[in-house]
Coordinates of C-alpha atoms in Angstrom, one line a residue:
Chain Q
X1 CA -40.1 160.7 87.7
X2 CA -44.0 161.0 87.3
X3 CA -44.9 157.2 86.6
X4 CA -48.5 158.1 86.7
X5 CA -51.1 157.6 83.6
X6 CA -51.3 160.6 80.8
X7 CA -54.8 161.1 81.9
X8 CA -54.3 161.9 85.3
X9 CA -51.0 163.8 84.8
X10 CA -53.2 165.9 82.8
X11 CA -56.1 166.1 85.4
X12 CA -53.3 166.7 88.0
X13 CA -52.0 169.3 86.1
X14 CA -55.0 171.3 85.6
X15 CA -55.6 171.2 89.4
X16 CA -52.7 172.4 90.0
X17 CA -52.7 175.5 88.2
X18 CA -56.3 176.1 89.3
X19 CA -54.9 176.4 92.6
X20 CA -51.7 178.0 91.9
X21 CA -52.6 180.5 89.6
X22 CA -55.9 181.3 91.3
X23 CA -55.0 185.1 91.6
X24 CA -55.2 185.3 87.9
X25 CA -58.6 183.9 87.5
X26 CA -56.9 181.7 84.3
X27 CA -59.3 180.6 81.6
X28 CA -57.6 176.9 80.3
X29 CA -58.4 174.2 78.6
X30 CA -56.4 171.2 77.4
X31 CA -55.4 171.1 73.7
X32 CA -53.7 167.3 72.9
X33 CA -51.4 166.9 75.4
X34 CA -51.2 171.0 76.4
X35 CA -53.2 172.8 79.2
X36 CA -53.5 176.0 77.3
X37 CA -53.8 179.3 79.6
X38 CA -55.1 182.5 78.3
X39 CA -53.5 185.3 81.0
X40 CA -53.6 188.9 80.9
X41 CA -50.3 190.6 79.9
X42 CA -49.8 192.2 83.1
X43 CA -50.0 188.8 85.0
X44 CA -47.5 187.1 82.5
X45 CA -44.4 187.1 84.2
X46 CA -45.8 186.7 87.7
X47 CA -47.6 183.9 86.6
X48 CA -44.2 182.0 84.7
X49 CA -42.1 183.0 88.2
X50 CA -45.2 181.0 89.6
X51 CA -44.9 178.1 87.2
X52 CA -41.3 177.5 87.5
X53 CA -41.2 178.0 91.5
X54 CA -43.9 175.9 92.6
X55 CA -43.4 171.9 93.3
X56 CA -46.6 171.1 91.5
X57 CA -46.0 172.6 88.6
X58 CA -42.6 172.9 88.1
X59 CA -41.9 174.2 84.6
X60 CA -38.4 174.9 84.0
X61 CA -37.9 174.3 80.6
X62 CA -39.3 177.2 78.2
X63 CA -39.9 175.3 74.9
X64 CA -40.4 178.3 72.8
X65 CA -41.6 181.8 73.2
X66 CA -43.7 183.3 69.6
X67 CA -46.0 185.9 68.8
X68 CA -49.0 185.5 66.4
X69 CA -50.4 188.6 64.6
X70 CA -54.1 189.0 65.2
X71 CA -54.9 192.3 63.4
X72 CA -55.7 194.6 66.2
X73 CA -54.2 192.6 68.7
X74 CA -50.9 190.2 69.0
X75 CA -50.7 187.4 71.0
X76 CA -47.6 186.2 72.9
X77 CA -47.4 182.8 73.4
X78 CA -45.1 180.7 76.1
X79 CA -45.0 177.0 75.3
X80 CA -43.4 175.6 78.8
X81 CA -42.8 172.5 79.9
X82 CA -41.9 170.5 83.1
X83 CA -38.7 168.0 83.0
X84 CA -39.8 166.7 86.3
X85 CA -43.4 165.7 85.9
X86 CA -42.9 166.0 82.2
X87 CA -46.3 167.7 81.6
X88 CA -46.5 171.4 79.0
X89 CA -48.7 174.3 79.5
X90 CA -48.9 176.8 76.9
X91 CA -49.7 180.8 78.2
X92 CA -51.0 183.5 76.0
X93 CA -51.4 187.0 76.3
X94 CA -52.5 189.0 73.9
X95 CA -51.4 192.6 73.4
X96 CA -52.8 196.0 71.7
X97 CA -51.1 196.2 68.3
X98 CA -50.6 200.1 68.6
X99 CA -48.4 199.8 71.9
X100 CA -47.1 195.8 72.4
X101 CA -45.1 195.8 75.1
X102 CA -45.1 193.0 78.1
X103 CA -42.6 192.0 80.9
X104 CA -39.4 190.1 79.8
X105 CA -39.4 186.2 81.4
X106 CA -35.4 186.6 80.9
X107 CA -34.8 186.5 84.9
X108 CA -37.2 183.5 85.3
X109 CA -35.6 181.5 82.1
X110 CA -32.2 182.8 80.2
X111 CA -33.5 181.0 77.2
X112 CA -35.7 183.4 77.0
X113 CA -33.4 186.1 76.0
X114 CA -33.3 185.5 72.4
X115 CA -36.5 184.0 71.8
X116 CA -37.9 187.9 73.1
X117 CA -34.8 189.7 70.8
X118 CA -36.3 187.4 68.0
X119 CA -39.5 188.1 68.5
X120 CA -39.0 191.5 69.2
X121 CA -37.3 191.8 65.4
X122 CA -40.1 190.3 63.6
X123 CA -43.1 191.3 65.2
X124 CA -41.8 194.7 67.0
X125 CA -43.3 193.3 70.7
X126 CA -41.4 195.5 73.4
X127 CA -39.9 192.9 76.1
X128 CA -39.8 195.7 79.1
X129 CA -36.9 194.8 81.6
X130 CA -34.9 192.9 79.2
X131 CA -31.3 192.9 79.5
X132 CA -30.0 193.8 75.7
X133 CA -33.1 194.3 73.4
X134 CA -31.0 194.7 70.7
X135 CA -31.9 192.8 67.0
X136 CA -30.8 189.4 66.7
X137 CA -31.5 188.5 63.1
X138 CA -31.9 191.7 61.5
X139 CA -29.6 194.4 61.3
X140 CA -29.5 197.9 62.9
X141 CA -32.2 200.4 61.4
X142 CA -33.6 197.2 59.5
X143 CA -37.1 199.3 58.2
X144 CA -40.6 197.6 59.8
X145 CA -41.1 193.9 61.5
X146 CA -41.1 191.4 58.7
X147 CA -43.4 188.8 59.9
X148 CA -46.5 191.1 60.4
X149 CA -49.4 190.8 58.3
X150 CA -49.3 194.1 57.2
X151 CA -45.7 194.0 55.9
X152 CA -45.1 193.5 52.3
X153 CA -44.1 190.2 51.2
X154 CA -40.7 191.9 48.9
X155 CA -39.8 194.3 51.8
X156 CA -40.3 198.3 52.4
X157 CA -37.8 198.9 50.2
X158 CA -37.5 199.7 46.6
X159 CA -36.4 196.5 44.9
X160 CA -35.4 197.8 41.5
Chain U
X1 CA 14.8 127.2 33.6
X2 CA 15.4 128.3 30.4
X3 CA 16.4 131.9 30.3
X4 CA 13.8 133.4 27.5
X5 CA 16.5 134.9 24.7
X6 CA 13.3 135.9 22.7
X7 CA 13.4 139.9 22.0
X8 CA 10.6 141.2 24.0
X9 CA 7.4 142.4 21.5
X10 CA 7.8 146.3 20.6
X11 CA 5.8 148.1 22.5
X12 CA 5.8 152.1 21.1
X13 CA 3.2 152.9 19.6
X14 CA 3.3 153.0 15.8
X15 CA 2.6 156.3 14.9
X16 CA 5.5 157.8 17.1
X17 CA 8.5 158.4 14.9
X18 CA 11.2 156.2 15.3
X19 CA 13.9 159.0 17.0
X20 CA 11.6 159.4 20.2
X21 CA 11.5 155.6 20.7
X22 CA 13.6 154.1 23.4
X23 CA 17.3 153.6 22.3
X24 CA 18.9 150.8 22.2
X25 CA 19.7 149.4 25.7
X26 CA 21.2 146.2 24.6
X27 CA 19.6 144.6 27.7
X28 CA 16.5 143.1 26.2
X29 CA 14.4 145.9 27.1
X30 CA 13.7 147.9 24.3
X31 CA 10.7 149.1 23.6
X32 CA 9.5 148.5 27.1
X33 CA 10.8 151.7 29.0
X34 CA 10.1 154.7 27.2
X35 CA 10.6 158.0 27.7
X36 CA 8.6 160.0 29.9
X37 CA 5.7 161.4 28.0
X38 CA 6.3 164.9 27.9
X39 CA 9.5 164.3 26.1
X40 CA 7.3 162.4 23.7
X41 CA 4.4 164.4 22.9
X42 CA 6.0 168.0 23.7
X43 CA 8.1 169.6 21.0
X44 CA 11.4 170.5 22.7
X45 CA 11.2 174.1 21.8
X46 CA 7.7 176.1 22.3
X47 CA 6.9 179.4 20.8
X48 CA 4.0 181.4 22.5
X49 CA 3.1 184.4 23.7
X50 CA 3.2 185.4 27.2
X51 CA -0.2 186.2 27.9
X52 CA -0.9 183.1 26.5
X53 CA 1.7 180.9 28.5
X54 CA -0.1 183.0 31.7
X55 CA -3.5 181.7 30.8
X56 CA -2.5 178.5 30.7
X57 CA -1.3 178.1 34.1
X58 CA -3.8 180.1 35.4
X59 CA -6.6 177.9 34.1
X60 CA -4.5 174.9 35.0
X61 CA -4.9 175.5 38.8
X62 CA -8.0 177.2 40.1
X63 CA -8.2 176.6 43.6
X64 CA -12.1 177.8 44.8
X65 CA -12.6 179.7 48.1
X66 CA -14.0 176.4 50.3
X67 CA -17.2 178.7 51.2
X68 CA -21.1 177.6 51.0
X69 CA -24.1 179.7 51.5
X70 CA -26.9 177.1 51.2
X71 CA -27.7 173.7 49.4
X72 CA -26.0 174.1 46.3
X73 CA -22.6 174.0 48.7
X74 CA -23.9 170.5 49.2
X75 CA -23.5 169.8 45.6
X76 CA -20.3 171.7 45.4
X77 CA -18.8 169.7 48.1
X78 CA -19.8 166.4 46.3
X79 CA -18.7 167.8 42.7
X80 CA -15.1 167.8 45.0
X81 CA -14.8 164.9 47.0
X82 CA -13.4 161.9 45.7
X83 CA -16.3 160.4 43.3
X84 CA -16.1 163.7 40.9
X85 CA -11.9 164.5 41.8
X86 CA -11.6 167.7 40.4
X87 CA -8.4 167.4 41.7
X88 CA -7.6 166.1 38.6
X89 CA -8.0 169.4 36.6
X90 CA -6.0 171.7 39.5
X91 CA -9.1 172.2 41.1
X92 CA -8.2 172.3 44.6
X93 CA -10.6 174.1 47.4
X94 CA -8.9 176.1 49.6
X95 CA -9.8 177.7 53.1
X96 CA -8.8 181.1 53.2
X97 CA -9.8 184.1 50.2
X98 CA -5.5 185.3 50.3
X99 CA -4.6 182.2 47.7
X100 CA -7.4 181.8 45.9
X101 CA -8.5 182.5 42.4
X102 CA -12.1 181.6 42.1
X103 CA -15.1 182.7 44.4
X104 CA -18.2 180.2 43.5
X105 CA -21.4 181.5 45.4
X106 CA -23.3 178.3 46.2
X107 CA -26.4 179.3 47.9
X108 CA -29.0 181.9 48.7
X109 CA -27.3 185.3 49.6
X110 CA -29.6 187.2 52.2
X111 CA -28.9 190.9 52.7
X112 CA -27.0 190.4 55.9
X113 CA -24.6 188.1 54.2
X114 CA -23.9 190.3 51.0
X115 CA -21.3 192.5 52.9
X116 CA -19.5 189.6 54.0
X117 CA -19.8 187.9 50.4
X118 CA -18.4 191.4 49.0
X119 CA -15.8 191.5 51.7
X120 CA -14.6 187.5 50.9
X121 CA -14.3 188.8 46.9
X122 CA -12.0 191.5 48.2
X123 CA -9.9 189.9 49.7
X124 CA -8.8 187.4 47.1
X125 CA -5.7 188.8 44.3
X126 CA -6.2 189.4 40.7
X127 CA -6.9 187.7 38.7
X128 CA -10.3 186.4 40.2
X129 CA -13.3 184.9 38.6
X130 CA -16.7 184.3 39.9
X131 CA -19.4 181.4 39.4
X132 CA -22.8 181.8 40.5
X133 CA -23.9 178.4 41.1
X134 CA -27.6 177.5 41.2
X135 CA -30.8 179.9 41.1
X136 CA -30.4 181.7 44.2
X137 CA -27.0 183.0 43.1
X138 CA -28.2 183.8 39.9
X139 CA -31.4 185.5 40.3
X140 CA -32.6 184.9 44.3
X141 CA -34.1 181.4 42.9
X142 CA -37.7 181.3 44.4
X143 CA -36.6 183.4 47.2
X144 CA -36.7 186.5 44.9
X145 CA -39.7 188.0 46.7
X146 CA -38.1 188.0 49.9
X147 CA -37.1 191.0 52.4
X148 CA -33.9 189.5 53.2
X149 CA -32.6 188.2 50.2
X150 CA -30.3 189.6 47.6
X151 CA -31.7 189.2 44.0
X152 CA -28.4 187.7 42.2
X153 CA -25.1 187.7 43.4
X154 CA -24.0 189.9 40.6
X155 CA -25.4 192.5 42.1
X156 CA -23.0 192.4 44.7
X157 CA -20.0 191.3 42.8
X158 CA -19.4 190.3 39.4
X159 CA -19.9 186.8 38.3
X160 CA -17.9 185.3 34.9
X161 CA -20.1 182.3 34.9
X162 CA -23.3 181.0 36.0
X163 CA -24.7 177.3 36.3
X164 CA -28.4 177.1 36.3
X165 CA -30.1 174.1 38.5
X166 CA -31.6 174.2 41.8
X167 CA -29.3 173.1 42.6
X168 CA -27.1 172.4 39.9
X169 CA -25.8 168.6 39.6
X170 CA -22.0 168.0 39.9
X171 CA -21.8 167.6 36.3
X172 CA -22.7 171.1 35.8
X173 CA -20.5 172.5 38.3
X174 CA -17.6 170.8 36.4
X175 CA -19.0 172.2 32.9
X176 CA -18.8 175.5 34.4
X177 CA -15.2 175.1 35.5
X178 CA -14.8 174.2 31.4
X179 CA -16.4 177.3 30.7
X180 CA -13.9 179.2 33.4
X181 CA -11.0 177.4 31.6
X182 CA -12.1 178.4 28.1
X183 CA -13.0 182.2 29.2
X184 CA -9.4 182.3 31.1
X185 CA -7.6 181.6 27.4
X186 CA -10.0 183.5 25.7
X187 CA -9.1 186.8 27.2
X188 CA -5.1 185.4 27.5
X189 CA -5.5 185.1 23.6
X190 CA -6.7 188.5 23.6
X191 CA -10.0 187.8 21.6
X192 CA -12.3 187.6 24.5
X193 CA -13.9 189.8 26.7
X194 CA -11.2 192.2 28.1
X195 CA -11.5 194.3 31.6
X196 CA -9.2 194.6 34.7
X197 CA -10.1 191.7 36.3
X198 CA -7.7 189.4 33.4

């Protein structure tokens, strides 16, 4: 266990993926307690195999995986986290709204799996190499993705 | 010690006529043990009709389907357990749809759950009877706007009774089960509202 102060867990941890994410050229900067790292979509799940592989880093624990709807653009976010030096990063990619797709981190985390169906449901982001995109919460056919900003409140359908 | 030769105080009650008191047992004990009540209060010969008779027993023992959808089940539960005792009316929840006789929809119903709602109702015999308990059931509650949720369980299946609240307290849960119980002989009298479902 990491018996080492906050402070310098964090400036530890920000080295670290300096050096280990280097190819990536990540832009980060610590929010509270998170070293939040803004990652182009195509680097995402070569960066997370990265993350969980490497001794420094560590991270094999994803916390949660969500998408926020930015209007033109929508932004997947991986909130990770490290059970062995007990330190979180946060990724985020963000997408083109007319064709979000990006790489499934189901191989690097089975948690994964249904956090990427969810997300998938409500905000209709493609997970390409996942092993059952099928819905999770919604039902078969279910019209539109709920949780954008341009879906109605009530629902596409006629309410009566 | 003196054996007490004093006849024990009468204890019928006054206004029962004198026949249904306790006859004499010569034994010192009469007036003490009575007969059971239902030879007391009951005449010994009833006249009714059958419908009537039916209605009675029905409202007598409704066992609810033990389901809950959301909060109000929380409620619903409580209004059960041991502090409220429906017991004491018949009231008896019960696990499975096959012997039930009343469906109470406690909670929000959500568009995936409406098919299984509708299935549960199904599978329950006539005679049936519905409560909508709480605002959700009734009307979607202040999830109304909502993609996902059903706006009123009667929509789905039809309700005989509905208890407003949000949720409802116990109290009004058991008032509704009065309600049930009054509905059930007004349509065994015949003077209620009639359909298929008795």
């Amino acid at each position: 266990m990491d018996v080492r102060e906050p402070g310098d867990r964090q400036q530890a941890l920000a080295a670290a993926v300096d050096k280990v994410l280097a190819q990536f050229h990540p832009q980060s900067e610590f929010i509270f307690d998170e070293l939040v790292v803004s990652l182009p979509p195509q680097a995402v799940k070569a960066a997370c195999q990265l993350a969980r592989d490497d001794a420094d880093l560590a991270f094999d624990y994803l916390r949660c995986l969500s998408v926020v709807d930015l209007g033109e653009r929508r932004q997947v976010v991986y909130h990770l986290y490290s059970t062995r030096h007990r330190h979180k990063m946060v990724i985020k990619a963000a997408l083109p709204a007319d064709m979000p797709a990006i790489a499934s981190v189901t191989s690097i985390w089975p948690g994964a799996n249904w956090h990427e169906r969810e997300a998938r449901d409500l905000f209709g982001v493609t997970f390409e190499g996942h092993p059952k995109l099928t819905p999770l919460l919604l039902w078969e056919g279910f019209p539109g993705h709920p949780l954008l900003k341009s879906y109605p409140v009530s629902g596409l359908e006629d309410r009566g | 010690m003196a054996v007490n030769s004093e006849p024990r105080p009468h204890v019928v009650p006054n206004h029962l006529p004198p026949d249904l008191a306790t006859p004499d047992r010569g034994d010192g004990l009469e007036g003490v043990l009575v007969r059971p009540l239902y030879q007391r209060m009951l005449p010994k010969v009833i006249t009714t009709r059958a419908d009537t008779l039916f209605g009675l027993a029905r409202k007598s023992s409704l066992w609810p389907l033990q389901f809950g959808l959301a909060c109000c089940a929380i409620e619903m539960i409580s209004t059960h357990m041991a502090h409220h005792d429906l017991d004491r009316f018949g009231i008896v929840m019960w696990p499975s749809p096959r012997q039930c006789d009343v469906m109470i929809v406690a909670g929000t119903v959500v568009k995936k759950m409406a098919p299984t709602v509708k299935l549960l109702y199904e599978q329950m015999p006539e005679p049936k009877w519905v409560i909508a308990m709480g605002a959700c059931a009734i009307s979607g509650g202040p999830f109304a706007k909502s993609y996902a949720v059903v706006r009123g369980v009667d929509k789905v299946i039809p309700v005989d009774v509905y208890v407003p609240g949000c949720p409802p307290r116990p109290e009004a849960l058991m008032d509704a089960y009065m309600r049930l119980q009054d509905l059930i002989m007004e349509r065994a009298r015949g003077n209620g509202r009639q359909g298929a479902r008795g």
